[in-house]
CSV table of C-alpha atoms in Angstrom, one decimal:
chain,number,residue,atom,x,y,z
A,182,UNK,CA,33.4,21.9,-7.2
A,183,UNK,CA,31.6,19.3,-5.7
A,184,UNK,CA,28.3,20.3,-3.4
A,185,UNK,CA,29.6,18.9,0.4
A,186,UNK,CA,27.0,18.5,3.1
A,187,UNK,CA,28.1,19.8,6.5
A,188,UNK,CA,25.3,20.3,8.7
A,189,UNK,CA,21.8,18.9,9.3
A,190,UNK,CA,18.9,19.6,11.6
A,191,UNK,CA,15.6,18.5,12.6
A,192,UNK,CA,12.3,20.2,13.8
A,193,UNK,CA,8.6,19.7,14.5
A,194,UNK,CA,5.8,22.6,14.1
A,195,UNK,CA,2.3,22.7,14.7
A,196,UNK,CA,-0.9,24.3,13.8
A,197,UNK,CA,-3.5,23.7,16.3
A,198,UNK,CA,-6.6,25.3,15.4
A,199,UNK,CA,-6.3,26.9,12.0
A,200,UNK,CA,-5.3,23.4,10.6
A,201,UNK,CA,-2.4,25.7,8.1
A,202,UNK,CA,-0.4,23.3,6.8
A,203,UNK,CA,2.4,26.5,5.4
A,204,UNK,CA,2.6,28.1,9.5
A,205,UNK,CA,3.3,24.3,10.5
A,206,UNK,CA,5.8,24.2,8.4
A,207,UNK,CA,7.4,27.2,9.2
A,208,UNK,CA,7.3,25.8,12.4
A,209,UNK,CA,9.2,23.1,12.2
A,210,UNK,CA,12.1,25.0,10.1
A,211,UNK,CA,12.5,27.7,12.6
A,212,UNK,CA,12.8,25.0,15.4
A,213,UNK,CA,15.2,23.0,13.8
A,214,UNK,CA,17.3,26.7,13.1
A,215,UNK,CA,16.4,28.9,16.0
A,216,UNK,CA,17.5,26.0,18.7
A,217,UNK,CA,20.8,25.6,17.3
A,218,UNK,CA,23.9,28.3,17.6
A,219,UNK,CA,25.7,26.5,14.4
A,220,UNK,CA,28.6,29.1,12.3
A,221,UNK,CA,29.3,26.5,10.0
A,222,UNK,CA,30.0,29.2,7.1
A,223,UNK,CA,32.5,31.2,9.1
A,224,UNK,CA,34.4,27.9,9.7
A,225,UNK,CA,34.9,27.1,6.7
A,226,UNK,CA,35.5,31.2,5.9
A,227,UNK,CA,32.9,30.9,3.0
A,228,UNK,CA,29.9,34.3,3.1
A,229,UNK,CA,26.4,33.1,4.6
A,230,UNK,CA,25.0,33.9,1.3
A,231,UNK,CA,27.4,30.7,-0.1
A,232,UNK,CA,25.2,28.5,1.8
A,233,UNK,CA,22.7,25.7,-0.1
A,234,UNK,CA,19.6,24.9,1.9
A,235,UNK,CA,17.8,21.9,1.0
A,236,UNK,CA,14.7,21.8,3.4
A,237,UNK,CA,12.7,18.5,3.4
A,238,UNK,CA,9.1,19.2,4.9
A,239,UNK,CA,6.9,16.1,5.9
A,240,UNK,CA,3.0,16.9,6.3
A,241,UNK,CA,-0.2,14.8,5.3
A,242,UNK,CA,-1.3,17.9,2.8
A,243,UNK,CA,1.6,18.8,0.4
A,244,UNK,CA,-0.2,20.6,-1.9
A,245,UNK,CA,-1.5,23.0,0.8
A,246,UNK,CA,2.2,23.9,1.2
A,247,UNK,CA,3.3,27.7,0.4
A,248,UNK,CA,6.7,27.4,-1.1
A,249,UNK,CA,7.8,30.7,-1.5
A,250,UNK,CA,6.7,31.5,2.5
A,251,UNK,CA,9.0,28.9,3.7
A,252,UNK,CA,11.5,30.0,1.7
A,253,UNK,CA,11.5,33.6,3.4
A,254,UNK,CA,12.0,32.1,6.4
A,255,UNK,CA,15.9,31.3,5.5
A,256,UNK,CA,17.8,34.7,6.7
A,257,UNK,CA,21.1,33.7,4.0
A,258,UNK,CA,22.1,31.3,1.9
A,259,UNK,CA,20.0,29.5,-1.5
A,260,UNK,CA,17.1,27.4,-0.1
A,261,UNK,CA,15.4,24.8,-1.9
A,262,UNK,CA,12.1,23.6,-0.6
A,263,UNK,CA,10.9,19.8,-1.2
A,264,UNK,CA,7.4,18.8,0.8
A,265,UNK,CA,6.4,15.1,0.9
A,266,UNK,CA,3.3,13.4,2.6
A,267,UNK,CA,4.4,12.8,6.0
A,268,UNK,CA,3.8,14.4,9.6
A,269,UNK,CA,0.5,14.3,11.6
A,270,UNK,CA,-3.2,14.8,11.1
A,271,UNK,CA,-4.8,14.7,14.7
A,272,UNK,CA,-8.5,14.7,14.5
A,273,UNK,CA,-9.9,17.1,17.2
A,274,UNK,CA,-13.6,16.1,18.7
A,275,UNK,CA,-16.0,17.7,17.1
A,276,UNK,CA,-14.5,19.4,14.2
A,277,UNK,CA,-11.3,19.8,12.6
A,278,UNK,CA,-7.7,18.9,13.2
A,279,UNK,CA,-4.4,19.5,14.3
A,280,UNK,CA,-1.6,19.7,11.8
A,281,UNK,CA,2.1,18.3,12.5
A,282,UNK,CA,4.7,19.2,10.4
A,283,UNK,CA,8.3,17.8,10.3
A,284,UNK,CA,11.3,19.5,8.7
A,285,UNK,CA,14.9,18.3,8.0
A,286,UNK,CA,17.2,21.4,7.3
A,287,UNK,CA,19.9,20.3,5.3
A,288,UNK,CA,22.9,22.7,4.7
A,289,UNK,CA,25.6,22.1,2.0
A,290,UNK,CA,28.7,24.3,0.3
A,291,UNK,CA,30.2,24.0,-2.8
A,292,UNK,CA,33.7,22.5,-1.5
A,293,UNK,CA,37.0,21.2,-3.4
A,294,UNK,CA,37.9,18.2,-2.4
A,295,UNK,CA,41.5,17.9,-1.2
A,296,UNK,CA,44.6,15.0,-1.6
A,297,UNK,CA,44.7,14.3,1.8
């Protein structure tokens, strides 16, 4: 079967004071899930559980990045978490920073292609 991307969504998530560059992260996944009403697995009649998440995660610290607590944020479905460098490091007066994250949710099923 050949893995056929059906769905993808975009978020943003912040930490403002703590400068956590995991809770930013988990930010920006639930925003790009939680503002979007999307039953792409019962269209196609496949379980939730048959779902592939790829989750690209953009923030200037990658290796600060908690894999395994982004991956509990996923309710169904196989998630596979890649972090780059990207997103925003705003420097706060005096000390410190605030943290941007950016996410791109990606959602895939393993689908047979048809003759048509």
């Amino acid at each position: 079967m050949a893995e056929t991307r059906v769905l993808v969504e975009f978020g943003m998530g912040t930490s403002l004071r703590r400068q956590d560059y995991t809770e930013a992260a988990k930010r920006a996944i639930k925003d790009a899930l939680w503002h979007n009403s999307v039953n792409v697995a019962e269209l196609f009649d496949f379980p939730k559980s048959a779902m592939r998440i790829r989750a690209e995660i953009g923030v200037q610290n990658p290796d600060a990045i908690d894999h395994d607590a982004l991956s509990a944020v996923f309710p169904y479905g196989t998630a596979e978490i890649h972090v780059t460098k990207g997103g925003l490091d705003i420097d706060k007066p005096g000390t410190g920073h605030t943290v941007i994250a950016n996410a791109a949710i990606i959602v895939s099923f393993d689908m047979e292609p048809t003759d048509d």
